[in-house]
XYZ file of C-alpha atoms in Angstrom:
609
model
C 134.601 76.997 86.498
C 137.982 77.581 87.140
C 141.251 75.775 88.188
C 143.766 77.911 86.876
C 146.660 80.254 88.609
C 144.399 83.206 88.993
C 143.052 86.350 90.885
C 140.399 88.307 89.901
C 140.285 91.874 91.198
C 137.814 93.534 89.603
C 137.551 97.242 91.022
C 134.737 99.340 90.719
C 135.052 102.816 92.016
C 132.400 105.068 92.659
C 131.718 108.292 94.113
C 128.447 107.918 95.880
C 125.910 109.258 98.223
C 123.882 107.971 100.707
C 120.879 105.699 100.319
C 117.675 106.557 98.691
C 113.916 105.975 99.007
C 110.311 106.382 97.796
C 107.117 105.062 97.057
C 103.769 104.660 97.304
C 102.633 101.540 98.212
C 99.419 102.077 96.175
C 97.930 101.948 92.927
C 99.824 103.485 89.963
C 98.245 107.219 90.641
C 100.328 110.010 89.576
C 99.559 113.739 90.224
C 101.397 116.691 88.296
C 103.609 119.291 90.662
C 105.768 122.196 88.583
C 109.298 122.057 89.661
C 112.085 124.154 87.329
C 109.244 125.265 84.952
C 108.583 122.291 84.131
C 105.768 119.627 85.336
C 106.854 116.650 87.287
C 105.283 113.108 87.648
C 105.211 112.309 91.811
C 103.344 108.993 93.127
C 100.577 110.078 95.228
C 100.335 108.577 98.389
C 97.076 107.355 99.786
C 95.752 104.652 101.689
C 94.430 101.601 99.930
C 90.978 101.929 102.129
C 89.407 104.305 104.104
C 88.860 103.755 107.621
C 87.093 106.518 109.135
C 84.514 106.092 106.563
C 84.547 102.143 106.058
C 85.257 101.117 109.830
C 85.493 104.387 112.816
C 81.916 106.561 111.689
C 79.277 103.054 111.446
C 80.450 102.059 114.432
C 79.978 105.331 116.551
C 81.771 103.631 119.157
C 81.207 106.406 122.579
C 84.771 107.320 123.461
C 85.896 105.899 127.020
C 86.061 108.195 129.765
C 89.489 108.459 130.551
C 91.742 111.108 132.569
C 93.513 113.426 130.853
C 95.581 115.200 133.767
C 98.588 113.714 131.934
C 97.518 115.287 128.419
C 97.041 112.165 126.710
C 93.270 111.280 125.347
C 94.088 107.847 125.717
C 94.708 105.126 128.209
C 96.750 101.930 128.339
C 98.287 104.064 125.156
C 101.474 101.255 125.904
C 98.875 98.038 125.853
C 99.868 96.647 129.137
C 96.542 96.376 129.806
C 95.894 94.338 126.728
C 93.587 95.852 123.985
C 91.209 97.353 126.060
C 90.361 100.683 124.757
C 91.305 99.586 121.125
C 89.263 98.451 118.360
C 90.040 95.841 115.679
C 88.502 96.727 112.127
C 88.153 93.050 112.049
C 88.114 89.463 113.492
C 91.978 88.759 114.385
C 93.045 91.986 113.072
C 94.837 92.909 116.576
C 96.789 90.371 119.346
C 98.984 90.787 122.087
C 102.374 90.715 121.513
C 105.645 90.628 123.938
C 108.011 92.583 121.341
C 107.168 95.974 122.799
C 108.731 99.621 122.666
C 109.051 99.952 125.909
C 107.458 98.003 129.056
C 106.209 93.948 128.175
C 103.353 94.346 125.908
C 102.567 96.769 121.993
C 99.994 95.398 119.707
C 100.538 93.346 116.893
C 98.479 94.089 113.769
C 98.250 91.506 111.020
C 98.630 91.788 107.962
C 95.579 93.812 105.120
C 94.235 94.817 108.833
C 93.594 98.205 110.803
C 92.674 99.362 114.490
C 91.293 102.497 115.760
C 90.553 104.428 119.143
C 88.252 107.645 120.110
C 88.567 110.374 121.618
C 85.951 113.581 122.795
C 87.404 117.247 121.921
C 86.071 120.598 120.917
C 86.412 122.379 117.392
C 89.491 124.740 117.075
C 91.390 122.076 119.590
C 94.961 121.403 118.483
C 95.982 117.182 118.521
C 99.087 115.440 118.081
C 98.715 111.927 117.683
C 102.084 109.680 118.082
C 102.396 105.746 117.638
C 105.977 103.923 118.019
C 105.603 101.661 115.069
C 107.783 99.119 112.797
C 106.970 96.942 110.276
C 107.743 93.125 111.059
C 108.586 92.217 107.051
C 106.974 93.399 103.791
C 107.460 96.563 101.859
C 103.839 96.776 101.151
C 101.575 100.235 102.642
C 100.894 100.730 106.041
C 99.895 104.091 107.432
C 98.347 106.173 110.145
C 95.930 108.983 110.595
C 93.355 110.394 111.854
C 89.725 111.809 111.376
C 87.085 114.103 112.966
C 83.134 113.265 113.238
C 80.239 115.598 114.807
C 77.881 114.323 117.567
C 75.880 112.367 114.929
C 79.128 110.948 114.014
C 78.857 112.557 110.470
C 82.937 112.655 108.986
C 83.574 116.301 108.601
C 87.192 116.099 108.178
C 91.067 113.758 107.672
C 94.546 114.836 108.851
C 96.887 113.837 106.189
C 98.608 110.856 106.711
C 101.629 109.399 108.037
C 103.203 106.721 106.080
C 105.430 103.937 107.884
C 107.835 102.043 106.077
C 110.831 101.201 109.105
C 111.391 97.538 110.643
C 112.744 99.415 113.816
C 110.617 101.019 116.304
C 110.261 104.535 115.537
C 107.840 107.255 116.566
C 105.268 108.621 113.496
C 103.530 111.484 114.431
C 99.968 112.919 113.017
C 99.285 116.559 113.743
C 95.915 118.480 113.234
C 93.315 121.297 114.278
C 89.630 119.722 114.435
C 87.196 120.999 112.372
C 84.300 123.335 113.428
C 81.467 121.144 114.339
C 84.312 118.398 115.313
C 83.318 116.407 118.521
C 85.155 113.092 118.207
C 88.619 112.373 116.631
C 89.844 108.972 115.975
C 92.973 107.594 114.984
C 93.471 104.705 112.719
C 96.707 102.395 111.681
C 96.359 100.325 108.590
C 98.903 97.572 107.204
C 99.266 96.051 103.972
C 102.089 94.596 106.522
C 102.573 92.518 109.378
C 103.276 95.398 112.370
C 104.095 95.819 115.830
C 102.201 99.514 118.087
C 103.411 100.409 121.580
C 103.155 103.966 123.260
C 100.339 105.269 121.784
C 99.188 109.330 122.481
C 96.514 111.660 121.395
C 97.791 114.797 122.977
C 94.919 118.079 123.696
C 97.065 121.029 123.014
C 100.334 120.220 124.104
C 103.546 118.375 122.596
C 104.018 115.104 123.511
C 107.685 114.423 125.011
C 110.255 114.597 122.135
C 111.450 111.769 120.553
C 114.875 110.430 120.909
C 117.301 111.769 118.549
C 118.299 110.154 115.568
C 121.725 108.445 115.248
C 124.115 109.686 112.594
C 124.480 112.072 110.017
C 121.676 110.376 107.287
C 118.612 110.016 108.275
C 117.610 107.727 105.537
C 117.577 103.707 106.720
C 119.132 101.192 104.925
C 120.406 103.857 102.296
C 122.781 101.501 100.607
C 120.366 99.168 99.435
C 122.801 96.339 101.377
C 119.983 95.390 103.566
C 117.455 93.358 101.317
C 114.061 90.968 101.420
C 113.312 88.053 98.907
C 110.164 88.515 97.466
C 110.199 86.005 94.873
C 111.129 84.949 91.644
C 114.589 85.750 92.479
C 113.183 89.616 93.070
C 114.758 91.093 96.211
C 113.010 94.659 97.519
C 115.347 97.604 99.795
C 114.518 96.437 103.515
C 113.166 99.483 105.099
C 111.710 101.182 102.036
C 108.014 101.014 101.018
C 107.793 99.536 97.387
C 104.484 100.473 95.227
C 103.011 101.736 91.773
C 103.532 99.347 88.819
C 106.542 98.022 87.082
C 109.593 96.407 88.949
C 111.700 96.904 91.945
C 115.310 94.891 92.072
C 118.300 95.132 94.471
C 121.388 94.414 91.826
C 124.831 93.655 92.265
C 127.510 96.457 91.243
C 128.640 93.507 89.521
C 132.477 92.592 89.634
C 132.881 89.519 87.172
C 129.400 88.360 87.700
C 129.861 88.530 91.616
C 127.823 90.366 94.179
C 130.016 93.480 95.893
C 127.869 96.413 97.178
C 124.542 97.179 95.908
C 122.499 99.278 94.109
C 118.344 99.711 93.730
C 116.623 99.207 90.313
C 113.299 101.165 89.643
C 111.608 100.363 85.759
C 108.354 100.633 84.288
C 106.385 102.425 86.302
C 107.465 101.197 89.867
C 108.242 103.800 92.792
C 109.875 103.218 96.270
C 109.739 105.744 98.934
C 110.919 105.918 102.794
C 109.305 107.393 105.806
C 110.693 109.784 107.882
C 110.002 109.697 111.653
C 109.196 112.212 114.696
C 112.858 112.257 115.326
C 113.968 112.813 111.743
C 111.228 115.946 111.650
C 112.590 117.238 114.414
C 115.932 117.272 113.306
C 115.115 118.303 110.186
C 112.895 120.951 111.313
C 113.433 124.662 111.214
C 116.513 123.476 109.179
C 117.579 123.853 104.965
C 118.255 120.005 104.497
C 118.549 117.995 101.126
C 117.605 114.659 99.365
C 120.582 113.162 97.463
C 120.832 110.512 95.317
C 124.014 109.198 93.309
C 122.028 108.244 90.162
C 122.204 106.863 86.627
C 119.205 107.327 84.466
C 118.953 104.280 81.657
C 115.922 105.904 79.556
C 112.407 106.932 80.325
C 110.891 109.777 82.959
C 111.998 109.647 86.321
C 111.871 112.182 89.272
C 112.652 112.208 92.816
C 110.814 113.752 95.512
C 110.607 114.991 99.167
C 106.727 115.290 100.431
C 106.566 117.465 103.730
C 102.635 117.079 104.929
C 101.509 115.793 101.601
C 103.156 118.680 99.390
C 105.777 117.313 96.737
C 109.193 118.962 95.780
C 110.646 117.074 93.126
C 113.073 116.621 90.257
C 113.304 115.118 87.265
C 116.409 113.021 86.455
C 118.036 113.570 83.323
C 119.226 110.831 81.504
C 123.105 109.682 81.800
C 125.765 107.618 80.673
C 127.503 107.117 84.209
C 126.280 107.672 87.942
C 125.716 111.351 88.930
C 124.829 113.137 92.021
C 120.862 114.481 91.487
C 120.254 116.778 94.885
C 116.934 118.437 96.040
C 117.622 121.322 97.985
C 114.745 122.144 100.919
C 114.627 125.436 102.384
C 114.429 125.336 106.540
C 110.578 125.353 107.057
C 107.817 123.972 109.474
C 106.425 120.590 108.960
C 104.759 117.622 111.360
C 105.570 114.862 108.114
C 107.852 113.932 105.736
C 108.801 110.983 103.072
C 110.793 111.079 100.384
C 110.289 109.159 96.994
C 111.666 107.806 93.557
C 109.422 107.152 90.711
C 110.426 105.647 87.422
C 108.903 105.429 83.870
C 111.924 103.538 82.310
C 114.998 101.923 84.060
C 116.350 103.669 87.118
C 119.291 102.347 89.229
C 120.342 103.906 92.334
C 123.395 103.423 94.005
C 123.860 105.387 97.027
C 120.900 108.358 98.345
C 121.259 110.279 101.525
C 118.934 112.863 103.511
C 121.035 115.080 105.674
C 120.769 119.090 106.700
C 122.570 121.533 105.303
C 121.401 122.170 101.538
C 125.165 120.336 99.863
C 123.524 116.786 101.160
C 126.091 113.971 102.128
C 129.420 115.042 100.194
C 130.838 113.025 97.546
C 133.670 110.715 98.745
C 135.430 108.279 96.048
C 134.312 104.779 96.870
C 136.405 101.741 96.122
C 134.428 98.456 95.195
C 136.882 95.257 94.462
C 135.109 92.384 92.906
C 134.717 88.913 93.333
C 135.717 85.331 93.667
C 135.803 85.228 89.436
C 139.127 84.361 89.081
C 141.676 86.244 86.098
C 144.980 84.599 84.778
C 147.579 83.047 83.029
C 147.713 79.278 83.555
C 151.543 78.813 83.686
C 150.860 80.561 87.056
C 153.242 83.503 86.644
C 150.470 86.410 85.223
C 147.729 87.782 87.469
C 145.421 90.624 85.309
C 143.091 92.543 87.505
C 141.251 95.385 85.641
C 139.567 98.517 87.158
C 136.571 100.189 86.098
C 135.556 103.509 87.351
C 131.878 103.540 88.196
C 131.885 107.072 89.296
C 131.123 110.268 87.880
C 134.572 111.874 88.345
C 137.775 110.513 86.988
C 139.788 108.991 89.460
C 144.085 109.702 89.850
C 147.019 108.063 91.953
C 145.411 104.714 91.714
C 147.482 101.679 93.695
C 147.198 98.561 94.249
C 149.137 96.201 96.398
C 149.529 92.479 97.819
C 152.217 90.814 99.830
C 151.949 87.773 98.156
C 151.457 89.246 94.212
C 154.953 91.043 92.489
C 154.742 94.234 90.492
C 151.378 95.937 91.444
C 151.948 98.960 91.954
C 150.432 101.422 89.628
C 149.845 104.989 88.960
C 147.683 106.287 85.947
C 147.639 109.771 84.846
C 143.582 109.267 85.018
C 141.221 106.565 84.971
C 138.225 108.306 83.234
C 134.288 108.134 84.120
C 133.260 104.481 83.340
C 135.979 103.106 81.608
C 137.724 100.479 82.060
C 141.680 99.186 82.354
C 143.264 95.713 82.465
C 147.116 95.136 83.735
C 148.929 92.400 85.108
C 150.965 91.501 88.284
C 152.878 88.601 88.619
C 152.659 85.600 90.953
C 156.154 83.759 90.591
C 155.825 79.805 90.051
C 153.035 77.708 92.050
C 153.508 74.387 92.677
C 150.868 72.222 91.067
C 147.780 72.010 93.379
C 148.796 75.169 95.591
C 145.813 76.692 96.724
C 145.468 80.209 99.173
C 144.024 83.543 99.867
C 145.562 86.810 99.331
C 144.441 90.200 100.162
C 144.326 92.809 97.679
C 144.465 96.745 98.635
C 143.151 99.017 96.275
C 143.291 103.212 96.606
C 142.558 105.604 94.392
C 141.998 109.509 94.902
C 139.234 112.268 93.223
C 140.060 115.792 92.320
C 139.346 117.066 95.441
C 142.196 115.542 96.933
C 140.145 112.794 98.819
C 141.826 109.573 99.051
C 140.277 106.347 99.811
C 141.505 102.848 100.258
C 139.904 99.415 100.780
C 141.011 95.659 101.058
C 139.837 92.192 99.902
C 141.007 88.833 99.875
C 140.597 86.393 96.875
C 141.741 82.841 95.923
C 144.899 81.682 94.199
C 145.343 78.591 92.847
C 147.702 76.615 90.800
C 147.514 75.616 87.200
C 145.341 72.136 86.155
C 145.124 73.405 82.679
C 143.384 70.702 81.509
C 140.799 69.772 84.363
C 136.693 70.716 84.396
C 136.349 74.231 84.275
C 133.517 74.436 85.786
C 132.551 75.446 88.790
C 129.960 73.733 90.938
C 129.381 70.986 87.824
C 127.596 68.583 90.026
C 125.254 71.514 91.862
C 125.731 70.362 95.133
C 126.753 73.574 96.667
C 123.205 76.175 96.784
C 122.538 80.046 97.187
C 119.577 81.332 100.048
C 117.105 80.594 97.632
C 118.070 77.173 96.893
C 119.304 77.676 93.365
C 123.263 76.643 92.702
C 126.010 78.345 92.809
C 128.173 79.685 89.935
C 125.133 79.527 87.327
C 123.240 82.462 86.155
C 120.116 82.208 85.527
C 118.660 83.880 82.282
C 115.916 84.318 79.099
C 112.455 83.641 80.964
C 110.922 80.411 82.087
C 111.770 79.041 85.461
C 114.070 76.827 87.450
C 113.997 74.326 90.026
C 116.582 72.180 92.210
C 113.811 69.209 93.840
C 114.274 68.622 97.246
C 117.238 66.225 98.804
C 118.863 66.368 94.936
C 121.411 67.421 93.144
C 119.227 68.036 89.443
C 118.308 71.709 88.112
C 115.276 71.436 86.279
C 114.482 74.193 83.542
C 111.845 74.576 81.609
C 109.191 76.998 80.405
C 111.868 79.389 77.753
C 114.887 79.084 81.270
C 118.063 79.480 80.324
C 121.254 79.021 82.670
C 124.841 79.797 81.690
C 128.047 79.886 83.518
C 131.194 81.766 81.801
C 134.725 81.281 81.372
C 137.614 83.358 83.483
C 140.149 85.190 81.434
C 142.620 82.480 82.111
C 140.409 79.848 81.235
C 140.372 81.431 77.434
C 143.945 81.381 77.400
C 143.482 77.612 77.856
C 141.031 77.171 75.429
C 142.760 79.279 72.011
C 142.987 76.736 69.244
C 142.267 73.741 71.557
C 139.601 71.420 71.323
C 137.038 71.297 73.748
C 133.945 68.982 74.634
C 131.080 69.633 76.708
C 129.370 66.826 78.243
C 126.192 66.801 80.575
C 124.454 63.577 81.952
C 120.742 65.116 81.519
C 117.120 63.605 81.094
C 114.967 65.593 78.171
C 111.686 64.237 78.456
C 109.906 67.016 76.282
C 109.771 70.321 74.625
C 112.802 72.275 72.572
C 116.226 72.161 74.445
C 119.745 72.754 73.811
C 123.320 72.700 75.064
C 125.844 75.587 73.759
C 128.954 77.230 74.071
C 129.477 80.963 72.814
C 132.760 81.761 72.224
C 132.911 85.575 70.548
C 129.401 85.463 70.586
C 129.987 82.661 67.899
C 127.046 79.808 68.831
C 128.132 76.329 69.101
C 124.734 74.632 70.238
C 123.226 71.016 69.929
C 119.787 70.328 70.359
C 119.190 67.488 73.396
C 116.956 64.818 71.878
C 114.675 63.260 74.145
C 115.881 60.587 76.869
C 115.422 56.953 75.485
C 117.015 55.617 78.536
C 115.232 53.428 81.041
C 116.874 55.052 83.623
C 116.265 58.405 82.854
C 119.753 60.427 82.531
C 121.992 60.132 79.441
C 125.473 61.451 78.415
C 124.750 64.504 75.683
C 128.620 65.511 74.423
C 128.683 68.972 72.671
C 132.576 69.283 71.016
C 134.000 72.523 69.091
C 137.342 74.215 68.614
C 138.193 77.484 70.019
C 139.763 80.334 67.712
C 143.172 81.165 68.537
C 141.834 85.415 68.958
C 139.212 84.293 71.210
C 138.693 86.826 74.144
C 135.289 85.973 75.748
C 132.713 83.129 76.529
C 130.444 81.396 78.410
C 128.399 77.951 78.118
C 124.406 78.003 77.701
C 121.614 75.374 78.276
C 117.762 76.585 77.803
C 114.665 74.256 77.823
C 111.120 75.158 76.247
C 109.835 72.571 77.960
C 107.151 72.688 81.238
C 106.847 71.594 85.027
C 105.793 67.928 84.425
C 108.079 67.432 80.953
C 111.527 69.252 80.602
C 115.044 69.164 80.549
C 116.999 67.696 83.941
C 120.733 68.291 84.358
C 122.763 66.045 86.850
C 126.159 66.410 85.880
C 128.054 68.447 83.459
C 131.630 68.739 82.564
C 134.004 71.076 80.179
C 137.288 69.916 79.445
C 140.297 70.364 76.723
C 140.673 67.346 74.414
C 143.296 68.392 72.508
């Protein structure tokens, strides 16, 4: 919605971490663990089913004889052999499959499925059991352990488990003494997930060969939160993390002008996330003081994050805040064979940034620059550009700058731009002539108390002046997002929407809402003018309106139901803007349901007068 001589750079800084994880995949169970004298909600972390019990001891499958000159109690542990040797708990739960570690062949295990293998060994014996794993999609539980029988194949005793949550291969490790009276130990893999074995080893009393060393200075995957998977109901979960509990698990825009720039991870009601760490993050980590650090900003309601080595928690809770800050868990160097690390939140949790590194400071702070969107901000005689920056860190920010070759008079320097606040100037662009259109890149830097200076670029539209054209923006919703909704509109209130197939309609119905709002130059347009909003639409049942809010001032009409044959009619919705106004957005929301609701085709906002 917007034809005027504009730029928006919207700058968000931040001072953040590196990414964060945690969850259980499982029901909500919680367990109590004191940390700083106080007690501590952590997710527990089990597996949704047993398998030694439910699948490995009825079967009392006699173990293959196999060599173990090489150490390892199993054979064709890399499945180029096929499955032989390897036991489905089901029908279909295991295939072949070419996407393999290492040679031509792993095993694939589908998904709510689980496999298993055997092996003879004596009481006392120390095992290490190691699986190159990744998940193929899903955020859902999968996990792998491993449990002793006697000769009458009687369970006498569970390592604890590994949890998996990476979509890279990655090598999880399980690591146990068998119990007196032990004569058979079996692993197990279970996966609420589509996943993908090769190079599977049950080593007698030696290490296996080390795992490859892990690339960069965080361990954690995907600890931005950029990497994301749709599951739904415009729901996106953190690819790479496991996602469990109850409540709700978002990826959300750090929002410049309603436009997606970086990311951040929303926990609420319950909900926990949590991410695996694997043989070669133990081993780096091992023997070492390393910390968990998330940049964090605690809405209302419990919430605690946690590091589990081998099943024991050490957590924090977060305290509630009005702006991002750094929460750290120091751990002191130690001996462990497994390791996740979680989030858990009661109320509403958003995470920008977590990191897992050694050395007990975590990743240092840095100031982070984030320039919005496409939303454009302006004057529409063409010769004012205002760009505001908001500081979404938790330090105040100095020696801020910001340049363009093609805007005039943008340099500036503030004595401070405080913690979450925000600041509106202008540049200038010089006269456009009508219908010039082009990109421009904007640098922004800005520098924290520590002296560190950072600096980062983006490019945004220009345009000339139409003044009195459609401001909005995709108005005939040709032009769609991944999930097939349009462009430009923001979807709101409850209630669903839906664009059919091979059309250009939105349906909404069921309490929807959808709402698209007006650029700063766009109000300067509108003071004191006249305005009409008109929509060719179909209404064929339940409540629905058309409005524009304007200061939060309602200017609604409600959409009587289509008498037209043909289905669409012209609904115009006219008003006068205040000459003060700042702010506003246009609003349609339908009551209706799937079969009988309200169907926009076209819609158009325009000056009058």
């Amino acid at each position: 919605m917007k034809r005027l001589i504009t730029i928006t750079a919207v700058v968000l800084v931040a001072i953040v971490l590196n990414a964060c994880q945690t969850t259980d995949v499982l029901p909500d169970i919680t367990s109590e663990v004191p940390t700083d004298n106080s007690m501590n909600k952590a997710p527990v972390r089990t597996a949704p089913i047993d398998v030694v019990s439910s699948f490995i001891t009825p079967q009392a499958i006699t173990p293959q004889a196999v060599s173990i000159a090489q150490g390892n109690l199993f054979d064709n542990g890399g499945f180029e052999s096929g499955l032989a040797g390897w036991t489905g708990c089901a029908a279909g739960a295991i295939a072949e499959s070419s996407d393999a570690y290492e040679g031509a062949k792993a095993l694939k295990l589908n998904t709510g499925n689980c496999f298993y293998r055997s092996a003879e060994v004596g009481a006392g014996q120390e095992l290490t059991l190691s699986c190159y794993v990744k998940l193929e999609s899903g955020s859902a539980w999968t996990g792998m352990g491993m449990g002793f029988a006697n000769a009458s194949w009687t369970a006498v005793g569970q390592a604890p488990t590994t949890v998996i949550t990476g979509t890279n291969y990655a090598r999880y490790d399980v690591k146990a003494t068998a119990p007196a009276t032990s004569k058979y130990a079996s692993m197990w893999l279970y996966s609420d997930n589509p996943a993908l074995v090769d190079n599977c080893s049950l080593m007698l009393e030696i290490e296996p060969p080390p795992p490859p060393l892990p690339s960069g200075e965080n361990l954690l995957e995907n600890s931005d939160f950029i990497n994301r998977v749709f599951v739904g109901d415009a729901t996106y979960h953190p690819k790479d993390w496991g996602v469990g509990c109850e409540g709700s698990v978002d990826i959300f825009p750090i929002r410049a002008a309603r436009v997606d720039s970086d990311r951040g991870l929303s926990v609420k009601d319950g909900a926990c996330v949590d991410q695996s760490l694997s043989a070669s993050d133990v081993a780096e980590l091992q023997g070492n003081a390393f910390a968990f650090t998330c940049f964090a900003k605690n809405n209302g309601g419990y919430a605690s994050f946690s590091v589990f080595l081998d099943g024991n928690p050490i957590s924090k809770v977060i305290p509630l805040t009005e702006s991002y800050q750094l929460i750290t868990i120091p751990v002191s160097a130690q001996s462990f064979s497994s390791a996740f690390v979680s989030i858990y939140s009661e109320g509403n949790l958003q995470i920008v940034e977590c990191g897992l590194t050694t050395g007990l400071q975590g990743v240092p702070n840095k100031p982070r620059i984030l320039i919005g969107s496409q939303r454009r901000l302006g004057n529409p005689a063409g010769e004012r550009v205002l760009v505001r920056l908001w500081n979404t860190g938790n330090q105040p920010l100095t020696n801020i700058k910001i340049t363009s070759a093609d805007l005039a008079d943008c340099n500036l320097d503030l004595e401070s731009l405080a913690i979450d606040k925000q600041y509106l100037y202008e540049c200038s662009t010089g006269p456009l002539a009508p219908g010039t259109r082009f990109f421009t890149t904007l640098t922004v830097t800005a520098q924290s108390p520590d002296g560190q200076t950072t600096t980062r670029s983006a490019s945004f539209r220009i345009e000339s002046a139409v003044g009195t054209g459609n401001f909005l923006e995709n108005h005939l919703f040709f032009s769609r997002d991944t999930n097939n909704k349009p462009t430009e509109w923001n979807k709101g209130c409850g209630g669903s929407w839906n664009v059919p197939e091979g059309t250009n309609r939105v349906q909404l119905y069921g309490g929807a809402c959808m709402d698209q709002a007006f650029s700063v130059g766009e109000i300067e347009v509108l003071k004191g003018k006249t305005y009409q909003l008109v929509c060719a639409l179909s209404q064929t049942g339940g409540y629905a309106s058309m409005s524009v809010f304007l200061d939060g001032v309602l200017n609604t009409k409600v959409i009587p139901l289509t008498t037209d044959p043909d289905g669409f009619e012209n609904i115009t919705l006219t008003g006068t803007a205040g000459q003060d106004v700042t702010e506003g957005f246009v609003s349609f929301y339908s009551e209706g349901d799937v079969t009988n609701n309200l169907t926009l085709s076209s819609c158009s906002f325009n000056i009058v007068q």
